[in-house]
Tab-separated table of C-alpha atoms in Angstrom:
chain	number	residue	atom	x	y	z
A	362	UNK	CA	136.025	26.681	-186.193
A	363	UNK	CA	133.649	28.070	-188.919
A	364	UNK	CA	130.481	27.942	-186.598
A	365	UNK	CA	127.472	30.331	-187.582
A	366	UNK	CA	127.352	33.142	-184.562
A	367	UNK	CA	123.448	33.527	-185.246
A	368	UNK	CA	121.025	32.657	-182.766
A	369	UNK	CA	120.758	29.153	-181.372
A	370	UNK	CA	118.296	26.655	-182.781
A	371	UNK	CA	115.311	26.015	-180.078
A	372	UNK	CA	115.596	21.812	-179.357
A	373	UNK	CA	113.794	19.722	-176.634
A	374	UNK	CA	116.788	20.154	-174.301
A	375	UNK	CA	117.079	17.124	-172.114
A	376	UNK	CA	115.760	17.861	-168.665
A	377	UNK	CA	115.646	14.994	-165.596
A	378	UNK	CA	113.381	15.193	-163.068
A	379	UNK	CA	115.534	13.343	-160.653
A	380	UNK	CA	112.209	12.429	-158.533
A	381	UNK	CA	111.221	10.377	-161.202
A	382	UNK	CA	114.366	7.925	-160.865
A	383	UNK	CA	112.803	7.284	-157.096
A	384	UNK	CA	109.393	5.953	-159.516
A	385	UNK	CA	108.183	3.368	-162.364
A	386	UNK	CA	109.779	5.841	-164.103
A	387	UNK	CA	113.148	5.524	-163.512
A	388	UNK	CA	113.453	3.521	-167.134
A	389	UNK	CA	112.300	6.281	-169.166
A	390	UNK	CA	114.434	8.990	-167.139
A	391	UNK	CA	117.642	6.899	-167.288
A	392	UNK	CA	117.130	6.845	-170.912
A	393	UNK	CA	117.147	10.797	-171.038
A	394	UNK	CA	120.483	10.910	-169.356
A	395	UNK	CA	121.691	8.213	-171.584
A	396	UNK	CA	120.835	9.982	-174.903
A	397	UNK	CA	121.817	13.061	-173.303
A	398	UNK	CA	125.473	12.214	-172.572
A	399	UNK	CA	126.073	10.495	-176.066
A	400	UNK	CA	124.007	13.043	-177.841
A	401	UNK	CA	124.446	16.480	-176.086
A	402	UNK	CA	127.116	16.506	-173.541
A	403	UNK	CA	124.814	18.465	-171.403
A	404	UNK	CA	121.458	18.024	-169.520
A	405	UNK	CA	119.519	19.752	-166.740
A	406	UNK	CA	118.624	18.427	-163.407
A	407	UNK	CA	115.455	19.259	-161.502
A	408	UNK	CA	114.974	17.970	-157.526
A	409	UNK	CA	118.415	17.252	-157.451
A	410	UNK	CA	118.504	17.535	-153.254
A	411	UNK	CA	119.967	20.974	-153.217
A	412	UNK	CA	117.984	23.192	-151.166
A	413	UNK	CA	116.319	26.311	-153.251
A	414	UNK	CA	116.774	28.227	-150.328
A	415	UNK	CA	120.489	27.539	-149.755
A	416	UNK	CA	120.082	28.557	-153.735
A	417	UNK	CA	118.633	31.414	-153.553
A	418	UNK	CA	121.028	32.677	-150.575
A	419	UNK	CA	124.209	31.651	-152.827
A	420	UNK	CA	122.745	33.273	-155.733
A	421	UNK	CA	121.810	36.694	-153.898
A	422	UNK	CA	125.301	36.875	-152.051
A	423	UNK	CA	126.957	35.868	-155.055
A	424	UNK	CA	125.475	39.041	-157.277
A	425	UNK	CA	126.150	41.091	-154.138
A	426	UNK	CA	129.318	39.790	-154.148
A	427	UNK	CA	130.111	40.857	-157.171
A	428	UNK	CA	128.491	44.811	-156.907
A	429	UNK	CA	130.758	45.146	-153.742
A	430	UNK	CA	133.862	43.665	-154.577
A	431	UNK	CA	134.423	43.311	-158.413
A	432	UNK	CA	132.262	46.062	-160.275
A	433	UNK	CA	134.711	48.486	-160.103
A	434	UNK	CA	137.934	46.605	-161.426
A	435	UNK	CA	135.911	45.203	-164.455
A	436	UNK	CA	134.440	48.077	-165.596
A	437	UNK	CA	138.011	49.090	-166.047
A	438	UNK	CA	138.808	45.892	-168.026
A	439	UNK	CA	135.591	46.781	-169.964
A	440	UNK	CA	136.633	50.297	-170.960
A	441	UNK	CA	139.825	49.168	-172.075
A	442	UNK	CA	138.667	46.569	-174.324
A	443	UNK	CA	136.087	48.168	-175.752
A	444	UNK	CA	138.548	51.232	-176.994
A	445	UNK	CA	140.691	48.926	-178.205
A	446	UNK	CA	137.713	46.856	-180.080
A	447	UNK	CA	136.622	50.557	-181.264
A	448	UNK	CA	139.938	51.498	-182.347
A	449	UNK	CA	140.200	48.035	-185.002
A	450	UNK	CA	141.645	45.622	-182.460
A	451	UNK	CA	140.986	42.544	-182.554
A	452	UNK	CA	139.780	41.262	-179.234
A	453	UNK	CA	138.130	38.014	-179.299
A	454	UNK	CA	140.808	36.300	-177.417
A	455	UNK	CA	139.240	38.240	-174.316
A	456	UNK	CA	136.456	37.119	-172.056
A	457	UNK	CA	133.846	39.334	-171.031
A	458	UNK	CA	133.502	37.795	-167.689
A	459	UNK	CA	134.365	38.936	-164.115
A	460	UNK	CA	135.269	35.510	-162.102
A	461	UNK	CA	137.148	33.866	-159.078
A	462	UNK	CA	138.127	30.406	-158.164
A	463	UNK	CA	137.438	28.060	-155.248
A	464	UNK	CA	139.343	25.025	-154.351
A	465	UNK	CA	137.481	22.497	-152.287
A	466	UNK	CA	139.717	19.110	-153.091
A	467	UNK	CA	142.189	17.731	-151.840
A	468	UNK	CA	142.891	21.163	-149.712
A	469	UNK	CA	140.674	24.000	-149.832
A	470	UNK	CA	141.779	27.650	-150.559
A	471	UNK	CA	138.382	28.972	-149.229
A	472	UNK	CA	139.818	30.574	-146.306
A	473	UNK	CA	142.716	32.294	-148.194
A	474	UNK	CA	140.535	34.151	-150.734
A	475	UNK	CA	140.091	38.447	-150.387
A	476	UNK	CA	136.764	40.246	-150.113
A	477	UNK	CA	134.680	37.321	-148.937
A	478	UNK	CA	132.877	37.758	-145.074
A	479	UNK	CA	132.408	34.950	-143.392
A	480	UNK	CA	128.668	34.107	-144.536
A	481	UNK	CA	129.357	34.059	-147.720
A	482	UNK	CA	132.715	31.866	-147.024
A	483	UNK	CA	129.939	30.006	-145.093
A	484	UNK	CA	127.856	29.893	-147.783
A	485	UNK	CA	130.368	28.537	-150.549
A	486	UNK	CA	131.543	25.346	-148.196
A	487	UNK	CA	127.689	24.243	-147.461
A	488	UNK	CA	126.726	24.795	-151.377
A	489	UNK	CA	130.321	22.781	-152.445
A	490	UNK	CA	129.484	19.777	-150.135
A	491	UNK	CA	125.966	19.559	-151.550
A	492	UNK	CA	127.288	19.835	-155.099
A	493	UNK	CA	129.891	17.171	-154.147
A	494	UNK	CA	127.253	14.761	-153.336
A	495	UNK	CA	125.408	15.306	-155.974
A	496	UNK	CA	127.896	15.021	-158.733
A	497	UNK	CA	129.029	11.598	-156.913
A	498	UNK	CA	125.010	10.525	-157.664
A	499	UNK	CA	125.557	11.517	-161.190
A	500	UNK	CA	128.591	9.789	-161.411
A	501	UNK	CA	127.140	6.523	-159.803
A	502	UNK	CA	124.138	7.175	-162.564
A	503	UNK	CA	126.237	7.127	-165.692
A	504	UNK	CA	127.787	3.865	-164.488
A	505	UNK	CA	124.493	2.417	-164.369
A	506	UNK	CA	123.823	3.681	-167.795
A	507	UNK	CA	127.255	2.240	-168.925
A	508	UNK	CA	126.792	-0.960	-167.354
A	509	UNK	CA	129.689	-0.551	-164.927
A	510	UNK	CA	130.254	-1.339	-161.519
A	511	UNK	CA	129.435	1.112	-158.806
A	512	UNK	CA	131.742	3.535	-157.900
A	513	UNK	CA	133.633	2.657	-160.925
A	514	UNK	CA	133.797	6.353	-162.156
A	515	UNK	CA	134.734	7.654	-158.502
A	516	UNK	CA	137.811	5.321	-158.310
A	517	UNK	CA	138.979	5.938	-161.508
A	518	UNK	CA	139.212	9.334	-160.796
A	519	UNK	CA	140.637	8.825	-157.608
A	520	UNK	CA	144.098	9.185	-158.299
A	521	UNK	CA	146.092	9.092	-154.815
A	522	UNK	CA	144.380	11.833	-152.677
A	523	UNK	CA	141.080	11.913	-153.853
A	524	UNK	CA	139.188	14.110	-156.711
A	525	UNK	CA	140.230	17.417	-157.686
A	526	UNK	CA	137.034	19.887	-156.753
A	527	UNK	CA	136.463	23.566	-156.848
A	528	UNK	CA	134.409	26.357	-157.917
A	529	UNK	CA	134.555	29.186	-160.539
A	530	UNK	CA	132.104	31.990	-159.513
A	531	UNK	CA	131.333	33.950	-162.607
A	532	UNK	CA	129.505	37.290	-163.451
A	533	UNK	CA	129.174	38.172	-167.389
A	534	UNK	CA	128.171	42.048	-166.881
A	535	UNK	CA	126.449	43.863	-169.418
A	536	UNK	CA	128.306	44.529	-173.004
A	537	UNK	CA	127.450	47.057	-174.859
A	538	UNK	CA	128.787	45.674	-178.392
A	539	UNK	CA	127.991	42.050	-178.050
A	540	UNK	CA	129.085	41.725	-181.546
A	541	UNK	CA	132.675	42.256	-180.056
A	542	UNK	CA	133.419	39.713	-177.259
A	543	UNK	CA	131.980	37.127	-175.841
A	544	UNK	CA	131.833	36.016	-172.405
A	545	UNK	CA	133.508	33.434	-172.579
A	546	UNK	CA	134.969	31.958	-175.475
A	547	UNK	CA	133.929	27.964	-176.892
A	548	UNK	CA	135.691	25.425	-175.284
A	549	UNK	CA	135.350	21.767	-174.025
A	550	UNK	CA	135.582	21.420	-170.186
A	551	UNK	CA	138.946	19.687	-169.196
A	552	UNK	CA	137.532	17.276	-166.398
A	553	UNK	CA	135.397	14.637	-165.407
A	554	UNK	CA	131.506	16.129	-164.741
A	555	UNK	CA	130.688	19.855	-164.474
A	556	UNK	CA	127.766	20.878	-162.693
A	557	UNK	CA	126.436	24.579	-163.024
A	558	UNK	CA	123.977	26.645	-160.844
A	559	UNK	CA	123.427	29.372	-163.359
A	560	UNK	CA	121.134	32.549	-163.961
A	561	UNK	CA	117.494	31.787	-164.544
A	562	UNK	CA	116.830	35.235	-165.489
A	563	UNK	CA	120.098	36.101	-168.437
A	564	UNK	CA	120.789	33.404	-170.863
A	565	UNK	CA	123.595	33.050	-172.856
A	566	UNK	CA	125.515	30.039	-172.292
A	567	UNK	CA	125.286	27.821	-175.676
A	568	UNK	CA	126.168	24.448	-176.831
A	569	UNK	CA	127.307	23.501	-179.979
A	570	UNK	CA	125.129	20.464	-181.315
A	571	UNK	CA	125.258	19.084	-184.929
A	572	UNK	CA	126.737	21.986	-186.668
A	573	UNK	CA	124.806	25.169	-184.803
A	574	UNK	CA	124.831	26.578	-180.799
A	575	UNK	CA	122.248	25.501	-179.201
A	576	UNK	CA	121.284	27.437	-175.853
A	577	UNK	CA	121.018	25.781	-172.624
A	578	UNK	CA	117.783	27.512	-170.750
A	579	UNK	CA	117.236	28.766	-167.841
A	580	UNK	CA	115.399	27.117	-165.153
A	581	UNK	CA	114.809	28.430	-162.046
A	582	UNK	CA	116.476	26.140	-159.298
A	583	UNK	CA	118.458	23.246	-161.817
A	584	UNK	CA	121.746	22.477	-162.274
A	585	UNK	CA	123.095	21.887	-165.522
A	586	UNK	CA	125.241	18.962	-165.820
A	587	UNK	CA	127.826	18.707	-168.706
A	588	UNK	CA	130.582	16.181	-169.907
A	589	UNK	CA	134.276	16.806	-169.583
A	590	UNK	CA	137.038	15.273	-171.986
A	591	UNK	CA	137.894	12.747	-168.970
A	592	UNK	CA	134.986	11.167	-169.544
A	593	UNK	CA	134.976	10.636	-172.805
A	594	UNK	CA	138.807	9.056	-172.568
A	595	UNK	CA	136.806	6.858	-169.786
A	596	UNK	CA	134.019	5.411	-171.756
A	597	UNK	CA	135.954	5.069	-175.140
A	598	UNK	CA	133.800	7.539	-176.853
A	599	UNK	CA	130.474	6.574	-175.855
A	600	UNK	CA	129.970	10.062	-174.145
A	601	UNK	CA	131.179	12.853	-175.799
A	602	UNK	CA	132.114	16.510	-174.375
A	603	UNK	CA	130.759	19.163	-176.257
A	604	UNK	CA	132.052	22.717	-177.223
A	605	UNK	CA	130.141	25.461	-175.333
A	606	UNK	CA	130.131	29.303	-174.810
A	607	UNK	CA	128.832	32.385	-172.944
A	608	UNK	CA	127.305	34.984	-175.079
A	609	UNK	CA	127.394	38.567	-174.214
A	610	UNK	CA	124.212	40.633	-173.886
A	611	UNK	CA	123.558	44.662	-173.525
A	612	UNK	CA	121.387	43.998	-170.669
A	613	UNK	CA	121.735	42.071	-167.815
A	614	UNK	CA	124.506	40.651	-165.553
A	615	UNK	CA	124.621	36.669	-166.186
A	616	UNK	CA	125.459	34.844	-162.889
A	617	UNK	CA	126.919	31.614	-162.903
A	618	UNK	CA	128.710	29.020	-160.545
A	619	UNK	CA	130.101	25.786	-162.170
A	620	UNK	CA	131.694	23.470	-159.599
A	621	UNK	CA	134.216	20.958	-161.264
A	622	UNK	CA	134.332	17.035	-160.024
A	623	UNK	CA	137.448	16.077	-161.790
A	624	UNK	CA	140.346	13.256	-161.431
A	625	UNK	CA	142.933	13.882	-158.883
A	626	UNK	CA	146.071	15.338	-160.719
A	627	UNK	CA	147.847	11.907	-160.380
A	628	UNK	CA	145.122	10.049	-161.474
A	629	UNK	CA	145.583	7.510	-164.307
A	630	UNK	CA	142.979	8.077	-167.164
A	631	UNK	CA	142.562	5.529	-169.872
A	632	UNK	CA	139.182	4.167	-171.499
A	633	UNK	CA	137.418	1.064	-168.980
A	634	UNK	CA	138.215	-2.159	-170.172
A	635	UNK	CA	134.512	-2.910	-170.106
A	636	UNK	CA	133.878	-0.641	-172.701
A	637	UNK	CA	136.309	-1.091	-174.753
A	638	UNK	CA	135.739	-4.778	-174.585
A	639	UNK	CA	132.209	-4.308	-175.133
A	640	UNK	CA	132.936	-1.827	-178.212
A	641	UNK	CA	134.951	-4.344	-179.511
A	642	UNK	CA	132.413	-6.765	-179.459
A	643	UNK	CA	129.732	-4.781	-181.565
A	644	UNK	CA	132.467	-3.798	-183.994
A	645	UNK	CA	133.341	-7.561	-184.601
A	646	UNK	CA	129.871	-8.162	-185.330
A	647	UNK	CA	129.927	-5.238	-187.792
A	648	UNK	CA	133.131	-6.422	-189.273
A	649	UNK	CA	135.418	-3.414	-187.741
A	650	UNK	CA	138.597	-3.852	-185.710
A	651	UNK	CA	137.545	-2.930	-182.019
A	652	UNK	CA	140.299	-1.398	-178.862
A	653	UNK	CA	140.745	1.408	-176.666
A	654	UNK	CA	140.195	4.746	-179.229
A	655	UNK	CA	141.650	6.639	-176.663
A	656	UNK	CA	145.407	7.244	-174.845
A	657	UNK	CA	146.516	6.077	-171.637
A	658	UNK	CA	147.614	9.048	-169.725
A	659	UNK	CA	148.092	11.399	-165.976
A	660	UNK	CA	145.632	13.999	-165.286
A	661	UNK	CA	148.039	16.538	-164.629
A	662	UNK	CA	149.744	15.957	-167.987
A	663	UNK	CA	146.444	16.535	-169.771
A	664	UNK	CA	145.541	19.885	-167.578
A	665	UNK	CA	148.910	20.915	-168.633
A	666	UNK	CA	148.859	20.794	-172.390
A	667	UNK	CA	144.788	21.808	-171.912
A	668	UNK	CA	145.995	25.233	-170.703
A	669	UNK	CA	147.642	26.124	-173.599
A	670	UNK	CA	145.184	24.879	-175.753
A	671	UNK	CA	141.689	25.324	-174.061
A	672	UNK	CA	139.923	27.125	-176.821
A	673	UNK	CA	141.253	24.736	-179.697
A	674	UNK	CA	139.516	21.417	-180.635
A	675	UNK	CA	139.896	18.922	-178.471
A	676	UNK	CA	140.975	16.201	-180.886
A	677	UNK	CA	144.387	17.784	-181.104
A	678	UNK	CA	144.653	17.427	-177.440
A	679	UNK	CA	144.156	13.752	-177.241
A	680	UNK	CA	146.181	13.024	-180.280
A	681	UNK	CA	149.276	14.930	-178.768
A	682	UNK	CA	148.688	12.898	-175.528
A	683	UNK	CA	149.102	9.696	-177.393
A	684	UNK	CA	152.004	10.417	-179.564
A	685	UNK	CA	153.923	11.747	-176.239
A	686	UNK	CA	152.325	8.472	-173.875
A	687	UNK	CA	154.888	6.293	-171.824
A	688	UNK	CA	153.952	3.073	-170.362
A	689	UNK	CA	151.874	4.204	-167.080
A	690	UNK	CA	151.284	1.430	-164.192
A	691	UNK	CA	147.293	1.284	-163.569
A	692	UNK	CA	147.668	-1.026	-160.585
């Protein structure tokens, strides 16, 4: 993707006061959101209901974390890749990023991860259930901005044990030739809504919005929301996920936890018959031929081919899903 590298553009990222939706001004914050998700991909949430101190405690152990357990094994990785950059390698198919996984849904691997004591274990299962609830709010929020049922987005992602949920914990060190990695490389996000409690003190992360990266800032306490391809199969293209990245920096070690509310691995995806009707409907009007843009298909088909192809364009991905879909029971 021929995408300048130079420095993002400064727009008036959407931020929601989530306060404001408990006001007369719900209106005029439900019309951020909505203009965010068809326009961004991403937004920012402010008194969201997570705790600052339960925050700050995940963000301090988390760092901590990270100098304990993990310094020493990537500064390894980081030697090695930077001789080979030095030496004419090409290594931008390597992310500059230090990381583990948590599973929350449908069975937790909390308890089976190394080099975690039991606060921080502690720690992770009180900040996952918060996030939980809150993405489930968001979720419950974009169907009111749709004009679908509650709990539509929840079902549909359902599949037949529940959501798929967990946690990457990431730490982007310090690079001392930024102009040779990045942290992590652009991609869209697989799932269904992201939500990310990142660094308010090292930027980096970028999205990519009409043609140049645009970077997503740090506030102290938010969470940064973002769109997943699921969703966009959901509502027919009305929300779109966006390409985004990590940037390297010399100074600095980037901190960032991005919890993942996604469809259960069994669960059906295909756009809502609302929407598509409703599309349908405006493109009658406008003298198009309306219907589902999307394929019909199983999570875990889509995670599959994603994994192969995560740092590709995503149109490929849906195209391929199509061309290989069976008839799938939605009952």
């Amino acid at each position: 993707m021929a995408i300048p590298a130079d420095a993002a553009v400064s727009l008036n990222f959407p931020v929601i006061n989530m306060e404001k939706l408990e006001t007369g001004e719900r209106g005029a914050a439900m019309e951020v959101i909505r203009d965010a998700c068809e326009n961004w991909g991403f937004f920012e949430l402010l008194n969201h209901g997570v705790s600052h101190e339960l925050m700050d405690e995940v963000e301090r152990v988390s760092k901590a974390n990270y100098t304990a357990c993990r310094e020493g094994q990537f500064k390894e990785f980081a030697a090695r890749t930077l001789e080979a950059g030095d030496k004419g390698a090409d290594v931008k198919d390597v992310d500059w990023e230090s990381t583990f996984f948590v599973r929350h849904l449908p069975a937790s691997n909390l308890a089976d991860l190394p080099d975690l004591d039991h606060h921080y274990r502690q720690l992770i299962k009180e900040f996952a259930s918060e996030i939980e609830k809150l993405a489930e709010k968001v979720l419950d929020l974009l169907c009111e901005n749709l004009g679908l049922e509650q709990g539509y987005l929840k079902r549909a992602f359902a599949g037949s044990r529940g959501p798929t949920f967990g946690t990457k914990v990431s730490s982007y060190p310090p690079c001392p030739r930024p102009d040779l990695v990045d942290g992590l490389r652009a991609h869209t996000d697989a799932g269904g809504v992201i939500l990310l409690f990142q660094d308010d003190q090292v930027s980096g992360l970028q999205l990519l919005k009409d043609g140049a990266w645009v970077e997503v800032p740090p506030m102290r306490h938010a969470i940064v929301v973002n769109i997943g391809d699921q969703l966009e199969v959901i509502t027919n293209g009305r929300y779109k996920s966006v390409m985004h990245r990590v940037l390297t920096r010399a100074d600095g070690n980037r901190m960032s936890i991005a919890s993942f509310y996604n469809p259960g691995a069994d669960a059906v995806i295909f756009p809502a018959p609302a929407l598509v009707a409703a599309a349908g409907a405006t493109e009658k009007n406008e003298g198009e031929e309306g219907g589902a843009v999307y394929p019909k298909f199983v999570f875990e088909d889509y995670m599959n081919l994603y994994v192969r192809h995560k740092f590709e364009a995503k149109e490929p991905r849906f195209k391929a899903m199509k061309a290989d879909a069976a008839p799938i029971a939605t009952a």
